[in-house]
XYZ file of C-alpha atoms in Angstrom:
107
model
C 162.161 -44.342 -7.623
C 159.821 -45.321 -9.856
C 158.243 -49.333 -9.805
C 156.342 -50.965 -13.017
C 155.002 -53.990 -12.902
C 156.187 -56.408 -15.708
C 152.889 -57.025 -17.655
C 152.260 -55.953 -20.910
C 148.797 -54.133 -20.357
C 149.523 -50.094 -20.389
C 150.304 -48.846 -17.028
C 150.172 -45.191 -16.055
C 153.384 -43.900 -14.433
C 154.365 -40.304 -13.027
C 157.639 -39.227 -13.911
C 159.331 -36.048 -11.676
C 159.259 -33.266 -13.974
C 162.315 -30.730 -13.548
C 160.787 -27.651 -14.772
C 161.209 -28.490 -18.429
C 158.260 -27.757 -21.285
C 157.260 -30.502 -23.492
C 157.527 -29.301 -26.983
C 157.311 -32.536 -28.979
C 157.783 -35.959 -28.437
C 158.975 -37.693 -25.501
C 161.282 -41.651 -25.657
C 161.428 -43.366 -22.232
C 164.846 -45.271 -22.685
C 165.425 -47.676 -19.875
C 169.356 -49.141 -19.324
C 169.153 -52.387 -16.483
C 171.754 -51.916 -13.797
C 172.804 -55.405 -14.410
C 173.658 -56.386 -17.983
C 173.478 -52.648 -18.885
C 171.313 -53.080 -21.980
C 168.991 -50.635 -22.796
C 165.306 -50.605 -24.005
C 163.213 -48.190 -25.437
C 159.819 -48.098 -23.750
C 156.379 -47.185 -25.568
C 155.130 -43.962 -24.212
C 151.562 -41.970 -24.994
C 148.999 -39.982 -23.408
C 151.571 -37.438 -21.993
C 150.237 -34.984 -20.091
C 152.382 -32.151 -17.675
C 151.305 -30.696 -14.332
C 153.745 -29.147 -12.311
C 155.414 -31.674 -10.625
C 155.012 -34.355 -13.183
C 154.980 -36.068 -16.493
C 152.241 -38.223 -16.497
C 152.365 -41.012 -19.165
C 151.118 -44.361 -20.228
C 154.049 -47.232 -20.874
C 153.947 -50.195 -22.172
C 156.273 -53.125 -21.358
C 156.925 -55.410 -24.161
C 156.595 -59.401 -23.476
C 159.786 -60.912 -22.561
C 160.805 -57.598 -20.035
C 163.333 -58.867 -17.355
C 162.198 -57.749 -14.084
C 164.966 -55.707 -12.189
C 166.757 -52.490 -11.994
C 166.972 -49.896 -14.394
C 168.577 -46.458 -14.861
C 165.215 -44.548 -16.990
C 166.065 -40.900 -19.053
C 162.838 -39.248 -20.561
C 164.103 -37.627 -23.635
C 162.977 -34.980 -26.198
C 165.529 -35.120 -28.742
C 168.767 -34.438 -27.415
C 167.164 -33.179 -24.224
C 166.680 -34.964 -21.408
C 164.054 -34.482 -18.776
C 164.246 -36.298 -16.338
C 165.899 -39.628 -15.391
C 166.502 -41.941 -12.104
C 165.679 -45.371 -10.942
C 163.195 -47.593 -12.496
C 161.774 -51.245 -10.760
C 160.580 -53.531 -12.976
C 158.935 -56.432 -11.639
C 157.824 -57.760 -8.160
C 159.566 -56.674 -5.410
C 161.226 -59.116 -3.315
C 161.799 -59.465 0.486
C 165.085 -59.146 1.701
C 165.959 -62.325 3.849
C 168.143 -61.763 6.949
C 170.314 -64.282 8.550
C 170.007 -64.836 12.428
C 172.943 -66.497 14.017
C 173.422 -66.504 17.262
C 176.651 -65.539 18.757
C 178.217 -66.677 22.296
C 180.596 -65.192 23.807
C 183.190 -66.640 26.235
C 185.007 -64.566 28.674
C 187.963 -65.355 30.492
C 189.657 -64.302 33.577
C 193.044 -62.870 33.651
C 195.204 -64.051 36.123
């Protein structure tokens, strides 16, 4: 999983690399989970190490903050891809009830 924060400043994210050599250039297409539109995100400064693609992205303004499915792409081939966060994360909020029980004796 990776997790972006939605501010337009360039951020620097590492993306699991499978094995696969960079011969060109990359496209970091996001799709969100929700309305299943999809975004292509600015990408530079690529560099490989072995376990990684490490990159700088760039959010444009107006970004909804949620869940997206992200493929780094070299032409037709594809990378790497998974789960992208956009956005602050938020708490889950649990519900408390509390439950009384009644028992009864048989007769």
């Amino acid at each position: 999983m990776i997790y972006l924060k939605n501010i337009s400043d360039p951020q620097i994210v590492k993306i699991p690399r499978n094995g696969e050599i960079l011969t060109g250039g990359v496209v970091l297409v996001v799709r969100n989970t929700t309305d299943k539109n999809s975004v292509s995100l600015s990408v530079s400064n690529v560099t490989t190490s072995e376990l990684y693609f490490t990159m700088s992205v760039v959010i444009p303004e107006g970004f909804t903050d949620g869940e997206y499915q992200y493929q780094l792409t070299e032409g037709e081939n594809v990378l790497s891809c998974g789960l992208m966060i956009v956005g602050e994360l938020e708490t889950p909020s649990e519900y408390q009830k509390t439950i009384t029980y009644e028992q009864y004796e048989s007769e």
